[in-house]
CSV table of C-alpha atoms in Angstrom, one decimal:
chain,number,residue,atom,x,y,z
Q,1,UNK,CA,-33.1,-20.6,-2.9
Q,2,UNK,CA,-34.8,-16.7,-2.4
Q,3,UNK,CA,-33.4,-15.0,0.6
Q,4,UNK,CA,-36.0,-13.5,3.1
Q,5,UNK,CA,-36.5,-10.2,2.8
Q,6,UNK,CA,-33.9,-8.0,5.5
Q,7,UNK,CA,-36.5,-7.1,8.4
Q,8,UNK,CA,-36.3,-3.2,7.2
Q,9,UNK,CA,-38.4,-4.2,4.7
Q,10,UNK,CA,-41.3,-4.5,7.5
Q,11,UNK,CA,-40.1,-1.9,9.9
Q,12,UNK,CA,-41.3,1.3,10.8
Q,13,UNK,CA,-38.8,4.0,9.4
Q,14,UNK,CA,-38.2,7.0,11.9
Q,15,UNK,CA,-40.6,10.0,11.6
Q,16,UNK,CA,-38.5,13.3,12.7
Q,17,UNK,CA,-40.5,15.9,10.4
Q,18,UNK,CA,-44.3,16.8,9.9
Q,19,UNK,CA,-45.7,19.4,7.1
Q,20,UNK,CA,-48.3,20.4,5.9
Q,21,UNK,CA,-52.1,18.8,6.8
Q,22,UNK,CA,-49.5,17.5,9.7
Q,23,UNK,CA,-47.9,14.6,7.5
Q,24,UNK,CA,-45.3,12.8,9.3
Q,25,UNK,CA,-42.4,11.9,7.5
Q,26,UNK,CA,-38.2,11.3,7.3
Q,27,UNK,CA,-35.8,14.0,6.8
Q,28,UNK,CA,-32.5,12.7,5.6
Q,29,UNK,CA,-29.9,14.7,8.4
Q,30,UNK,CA,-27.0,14.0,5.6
Q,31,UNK,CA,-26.0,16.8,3.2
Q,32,UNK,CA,-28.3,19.2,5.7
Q,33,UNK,CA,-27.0,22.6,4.0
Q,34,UNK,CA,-28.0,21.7,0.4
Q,35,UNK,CA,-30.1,23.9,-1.7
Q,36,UNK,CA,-31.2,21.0,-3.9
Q,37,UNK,CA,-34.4,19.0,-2.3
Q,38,UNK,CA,-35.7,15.4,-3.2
Q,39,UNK,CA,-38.8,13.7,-2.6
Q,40,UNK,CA,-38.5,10.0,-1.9
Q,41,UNK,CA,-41.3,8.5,-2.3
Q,42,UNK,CA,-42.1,4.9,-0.4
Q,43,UNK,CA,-43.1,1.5,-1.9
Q,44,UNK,CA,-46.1,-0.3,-1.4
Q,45,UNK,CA,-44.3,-1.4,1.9
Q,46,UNK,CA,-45.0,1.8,3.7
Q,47,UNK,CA,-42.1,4.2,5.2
Q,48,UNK,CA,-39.7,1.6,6.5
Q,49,UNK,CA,-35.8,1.5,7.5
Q,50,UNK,CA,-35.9,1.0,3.9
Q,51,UNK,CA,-36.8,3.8,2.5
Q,52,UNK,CA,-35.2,5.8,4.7
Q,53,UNK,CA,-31.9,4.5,4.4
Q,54,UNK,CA,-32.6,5.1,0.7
Q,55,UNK,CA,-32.9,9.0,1.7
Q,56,UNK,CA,-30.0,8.8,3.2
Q,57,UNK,CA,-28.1,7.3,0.1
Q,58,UNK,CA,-29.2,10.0,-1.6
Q,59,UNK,CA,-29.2,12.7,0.5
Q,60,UNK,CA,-25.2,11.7,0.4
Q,61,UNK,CA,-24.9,12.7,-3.0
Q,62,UNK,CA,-25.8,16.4,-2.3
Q,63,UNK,CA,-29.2,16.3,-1.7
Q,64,UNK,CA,-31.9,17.5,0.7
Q,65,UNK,CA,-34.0,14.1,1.2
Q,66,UNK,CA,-37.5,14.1,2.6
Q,67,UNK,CA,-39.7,10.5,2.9
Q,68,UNK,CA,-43.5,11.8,3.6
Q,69,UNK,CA,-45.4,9.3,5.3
Q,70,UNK,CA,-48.1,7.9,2.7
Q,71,UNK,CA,-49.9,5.9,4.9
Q,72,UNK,CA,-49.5,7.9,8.3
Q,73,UNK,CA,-47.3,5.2,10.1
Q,74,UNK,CA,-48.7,1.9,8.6
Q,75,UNK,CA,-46.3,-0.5,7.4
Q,76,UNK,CA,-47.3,-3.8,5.9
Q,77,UNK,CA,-45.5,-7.3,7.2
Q,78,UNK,CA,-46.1,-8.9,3.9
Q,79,UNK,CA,-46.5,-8.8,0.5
Q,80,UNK,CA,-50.6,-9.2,1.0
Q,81,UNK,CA,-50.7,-6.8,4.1
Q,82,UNK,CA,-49.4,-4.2,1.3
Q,83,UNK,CA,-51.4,-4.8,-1.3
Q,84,UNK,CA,-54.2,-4.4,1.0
Q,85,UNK,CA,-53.6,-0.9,2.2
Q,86,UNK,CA,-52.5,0.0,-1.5
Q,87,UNK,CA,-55.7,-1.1,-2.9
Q,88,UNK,CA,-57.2,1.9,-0.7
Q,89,UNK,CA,-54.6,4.7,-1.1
Q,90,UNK,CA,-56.1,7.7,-2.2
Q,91,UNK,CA,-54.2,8.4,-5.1
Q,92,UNK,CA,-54.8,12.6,-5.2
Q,93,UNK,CA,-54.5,13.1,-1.5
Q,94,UNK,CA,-51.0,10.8,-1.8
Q,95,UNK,CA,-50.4,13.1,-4.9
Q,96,UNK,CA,-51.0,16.3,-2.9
Q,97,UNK,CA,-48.7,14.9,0.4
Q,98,UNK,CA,-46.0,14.7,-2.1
Q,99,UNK,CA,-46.5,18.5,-3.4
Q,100,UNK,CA,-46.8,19.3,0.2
Q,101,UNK,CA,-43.5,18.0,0.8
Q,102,UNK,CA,-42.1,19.6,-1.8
Q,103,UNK,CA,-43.5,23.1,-0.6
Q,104,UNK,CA,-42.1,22.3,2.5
Q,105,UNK,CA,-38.3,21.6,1.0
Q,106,UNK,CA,-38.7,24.8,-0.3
Q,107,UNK,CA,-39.5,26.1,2.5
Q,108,UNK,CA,-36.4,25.1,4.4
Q,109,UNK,CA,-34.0,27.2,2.0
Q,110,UNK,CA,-34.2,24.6,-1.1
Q,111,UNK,CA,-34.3,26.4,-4.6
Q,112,UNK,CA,-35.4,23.6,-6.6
Q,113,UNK,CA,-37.0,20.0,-5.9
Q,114,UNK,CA,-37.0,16.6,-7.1
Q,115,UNK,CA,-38.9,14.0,-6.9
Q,116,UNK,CA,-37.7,10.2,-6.7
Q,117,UNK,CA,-39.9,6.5,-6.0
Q,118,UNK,CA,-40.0,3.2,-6.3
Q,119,UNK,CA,-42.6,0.4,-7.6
Q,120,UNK,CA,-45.9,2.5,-6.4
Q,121,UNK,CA,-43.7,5.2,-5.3
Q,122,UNK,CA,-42.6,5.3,-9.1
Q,123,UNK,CA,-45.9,5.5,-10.5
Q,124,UNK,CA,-46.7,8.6,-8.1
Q,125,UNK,CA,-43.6,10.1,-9.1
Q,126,UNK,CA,-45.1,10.4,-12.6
Q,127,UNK,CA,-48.7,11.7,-10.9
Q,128,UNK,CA,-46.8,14.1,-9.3
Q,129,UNK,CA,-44.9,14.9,-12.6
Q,130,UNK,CA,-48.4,15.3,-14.3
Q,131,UNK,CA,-49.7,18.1,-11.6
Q,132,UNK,CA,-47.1,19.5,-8.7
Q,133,UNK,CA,-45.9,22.8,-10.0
Q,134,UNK,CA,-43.2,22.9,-7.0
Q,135,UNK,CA,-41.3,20.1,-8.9
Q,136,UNK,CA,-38.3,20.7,-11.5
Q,137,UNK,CA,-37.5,16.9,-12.3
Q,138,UNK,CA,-38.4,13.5,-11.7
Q,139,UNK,CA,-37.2,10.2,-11.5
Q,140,UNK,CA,-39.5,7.1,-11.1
Q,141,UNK,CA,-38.2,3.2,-10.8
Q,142,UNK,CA,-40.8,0.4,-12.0
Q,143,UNK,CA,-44.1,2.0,-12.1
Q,144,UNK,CA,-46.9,3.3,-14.1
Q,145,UNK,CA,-49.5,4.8,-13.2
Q,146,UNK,CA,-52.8,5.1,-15.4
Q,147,UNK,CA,-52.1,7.5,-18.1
Q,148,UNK,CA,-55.9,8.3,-18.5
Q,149,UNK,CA,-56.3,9.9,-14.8
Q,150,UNK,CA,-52.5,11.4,-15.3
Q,151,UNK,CA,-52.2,12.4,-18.5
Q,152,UNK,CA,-49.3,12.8,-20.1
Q,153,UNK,CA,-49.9,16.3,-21.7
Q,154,UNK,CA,-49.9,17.8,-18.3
Q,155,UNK,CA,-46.1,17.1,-17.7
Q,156,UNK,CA,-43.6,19.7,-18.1
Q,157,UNK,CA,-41.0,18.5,-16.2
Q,158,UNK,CA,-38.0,16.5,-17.9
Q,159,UNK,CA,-38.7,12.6,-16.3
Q,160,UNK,CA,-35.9,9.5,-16.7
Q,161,UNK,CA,-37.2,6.4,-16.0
Q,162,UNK,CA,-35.7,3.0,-14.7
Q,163,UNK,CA,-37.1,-0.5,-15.4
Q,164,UNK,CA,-35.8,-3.8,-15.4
Q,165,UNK,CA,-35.9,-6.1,-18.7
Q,166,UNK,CA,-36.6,-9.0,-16.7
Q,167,UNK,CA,-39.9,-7.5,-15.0
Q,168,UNK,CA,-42.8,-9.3,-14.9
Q,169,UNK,CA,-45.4,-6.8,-13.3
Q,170,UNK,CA,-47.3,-6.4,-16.8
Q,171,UNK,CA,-49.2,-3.3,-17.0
Q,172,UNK,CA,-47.8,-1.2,-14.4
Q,173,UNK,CA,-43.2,-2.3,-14.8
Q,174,UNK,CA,-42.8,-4.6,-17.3
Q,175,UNK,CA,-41.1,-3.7,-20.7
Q,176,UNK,CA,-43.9,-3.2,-22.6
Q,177,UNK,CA,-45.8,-0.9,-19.8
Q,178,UNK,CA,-42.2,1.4,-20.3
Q,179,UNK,CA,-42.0,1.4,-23.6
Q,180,UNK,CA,-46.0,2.8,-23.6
Q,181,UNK,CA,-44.6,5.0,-21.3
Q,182,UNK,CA,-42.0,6.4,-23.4
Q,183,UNK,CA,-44.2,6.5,-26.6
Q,184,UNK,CA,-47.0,8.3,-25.0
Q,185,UNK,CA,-44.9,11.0,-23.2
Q,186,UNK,CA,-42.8,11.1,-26.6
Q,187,UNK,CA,-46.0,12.0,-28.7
Q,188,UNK,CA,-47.1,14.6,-26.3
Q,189,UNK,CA,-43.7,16.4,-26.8
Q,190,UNK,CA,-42.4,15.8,-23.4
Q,191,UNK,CA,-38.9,15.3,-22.3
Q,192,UNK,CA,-38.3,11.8,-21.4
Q,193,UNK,CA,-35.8,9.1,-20.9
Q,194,UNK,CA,-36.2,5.2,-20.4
Q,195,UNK,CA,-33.3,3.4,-19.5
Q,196,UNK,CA,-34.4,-0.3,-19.6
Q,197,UNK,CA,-31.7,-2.2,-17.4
Q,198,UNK,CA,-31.0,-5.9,-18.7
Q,199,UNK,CA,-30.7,-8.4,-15.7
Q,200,UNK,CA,-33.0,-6.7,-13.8
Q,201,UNK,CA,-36.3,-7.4,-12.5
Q,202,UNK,CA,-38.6,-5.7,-10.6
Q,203,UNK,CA,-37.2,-3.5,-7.5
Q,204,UNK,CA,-33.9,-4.0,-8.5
Q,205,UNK,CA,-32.8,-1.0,-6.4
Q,206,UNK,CA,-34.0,-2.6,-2.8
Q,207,UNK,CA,-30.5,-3.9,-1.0
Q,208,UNK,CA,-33.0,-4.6,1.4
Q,209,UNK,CA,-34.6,-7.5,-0.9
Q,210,UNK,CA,-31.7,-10.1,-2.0
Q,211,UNK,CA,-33.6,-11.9,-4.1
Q,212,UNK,CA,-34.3,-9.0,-6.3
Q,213,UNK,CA,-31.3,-6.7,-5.9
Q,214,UNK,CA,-28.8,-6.0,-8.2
Q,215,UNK,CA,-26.5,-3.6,-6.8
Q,216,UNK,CA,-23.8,-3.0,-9.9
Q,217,UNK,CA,-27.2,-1.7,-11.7
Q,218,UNK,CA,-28.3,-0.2,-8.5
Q,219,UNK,CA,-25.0,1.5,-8.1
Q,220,UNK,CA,-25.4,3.0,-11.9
Q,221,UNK,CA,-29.0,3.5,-11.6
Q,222,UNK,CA,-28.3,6.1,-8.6
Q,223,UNK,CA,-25.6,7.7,-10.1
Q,224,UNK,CA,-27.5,8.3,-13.3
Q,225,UNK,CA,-30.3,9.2,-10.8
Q,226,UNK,CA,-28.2,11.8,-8.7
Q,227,UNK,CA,-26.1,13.2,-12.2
Q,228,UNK,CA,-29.6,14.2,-13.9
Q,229,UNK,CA,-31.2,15.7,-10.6
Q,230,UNK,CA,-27.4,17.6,-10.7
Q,231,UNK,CA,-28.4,18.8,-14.1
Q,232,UNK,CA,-31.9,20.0,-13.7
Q,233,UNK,CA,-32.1,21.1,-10.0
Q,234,UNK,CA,-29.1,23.2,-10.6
């Protein structure tokens, strides 16, 4: 049998930063003296414990981490709460909170940013890859955004992306949504890497979800994570 879900997943994360148009958001207090920002960005959850103990996993590895607050301080209690408020994101205004927390990492003494997310998160980490000049590198888990409102040809940042073998979200995480992925960025001559994890299924990086975590390929997929960020933020 499935275990529950850890009660993170439905818990409002801590907001101890605003930027910008007065976005709330988390700002990892680990590695506080970096000059290398990251932009976590959230699930379809919302900014929970979750996320922001995520931040704070990577923020451990040398990094600036900064959660902004996509939907201003909602967070869903299921799986149909979330898909409700997803269905009316605002895709360009979640798009331009992420390049505003970006200018705002750079603000704080960062020389280069990141930018890092997970299921919906991952699919606007490739948006943002597509149009937020402030970003050197990005790094999206299970998601795909549509290619013909982001297109490919407007990426030049270098991207790796994670997804699970065993995912079943067809169109937007499963195999054959990454291996479009790959082939579309590949013909447009940008710089990209898929590493398809076998064993894994959708958010196989959420400790916070037994049922779907896997944390050996969690534990590889962050350091992969933190070694290419070393690379190109550097």
């Amino acid at each position: 049998m499935a275990q529950p879900d850890a009660p993170e997943v439905f818990a409002n994360g801590p907001s101890n930063v605003t930027f910008g148009d007065n976005i709330p958001g988390y700002l990892s207090s680990v590695s506080s003296d970096s000059k290398v920002g990251v932009v976590v960005v959230q699930e379809w959850w919302g900014m929970n414990i979750s996320i922001t103990k995520t931040a704070d996993i990577i923020a451990a590895e040398g990094f600036r981490a900064l959660v902004p607050d996509l939907y201003r301080g909602k967070v869903a209690k299921n799986g149909e709460e979330a898909g409700h408020i997803l269905s009316g994101l605002d895709w360009p205004k979640a798009v331009a909170d992420i390049r505003a927390a970006a200018q705002y990492l750079l603000s704080i003494g960062c020389t280069k940013v990141g930018v890092t997310g997970f299921c919906m998160g991952g699919a606007l980490t490739i948006a943002s890859a597509t149009s937020v000049d402030e970003l050197s590198a990005a790094v999206p888990f299970y998601g795909v955004p549509d290619l013909s409102f982001w297109p490919a040809s407007n990426i030049k940042v270098p991207i790796l992306a994670h997804f699970g073998r065993d995912d079943t979200m067809k169109g937007f995480s499963d195999p054959e949504a990454a291996e479009k992925l790959e082939s579309t960025l590949k013909a447009a001559g940008k710089d990209i890497q898929i590493h398809m994890w076998d064993g894994a299924g959708h958010a196989f990086m959420n400790r916070d979800r037994p049922s779907a975590y896997r944390p050996e390929i969690a534990a590889q997929a962050l350091k992969e994570t933190t070694d290419f960020f070393k690379k190109h933020l550097a």
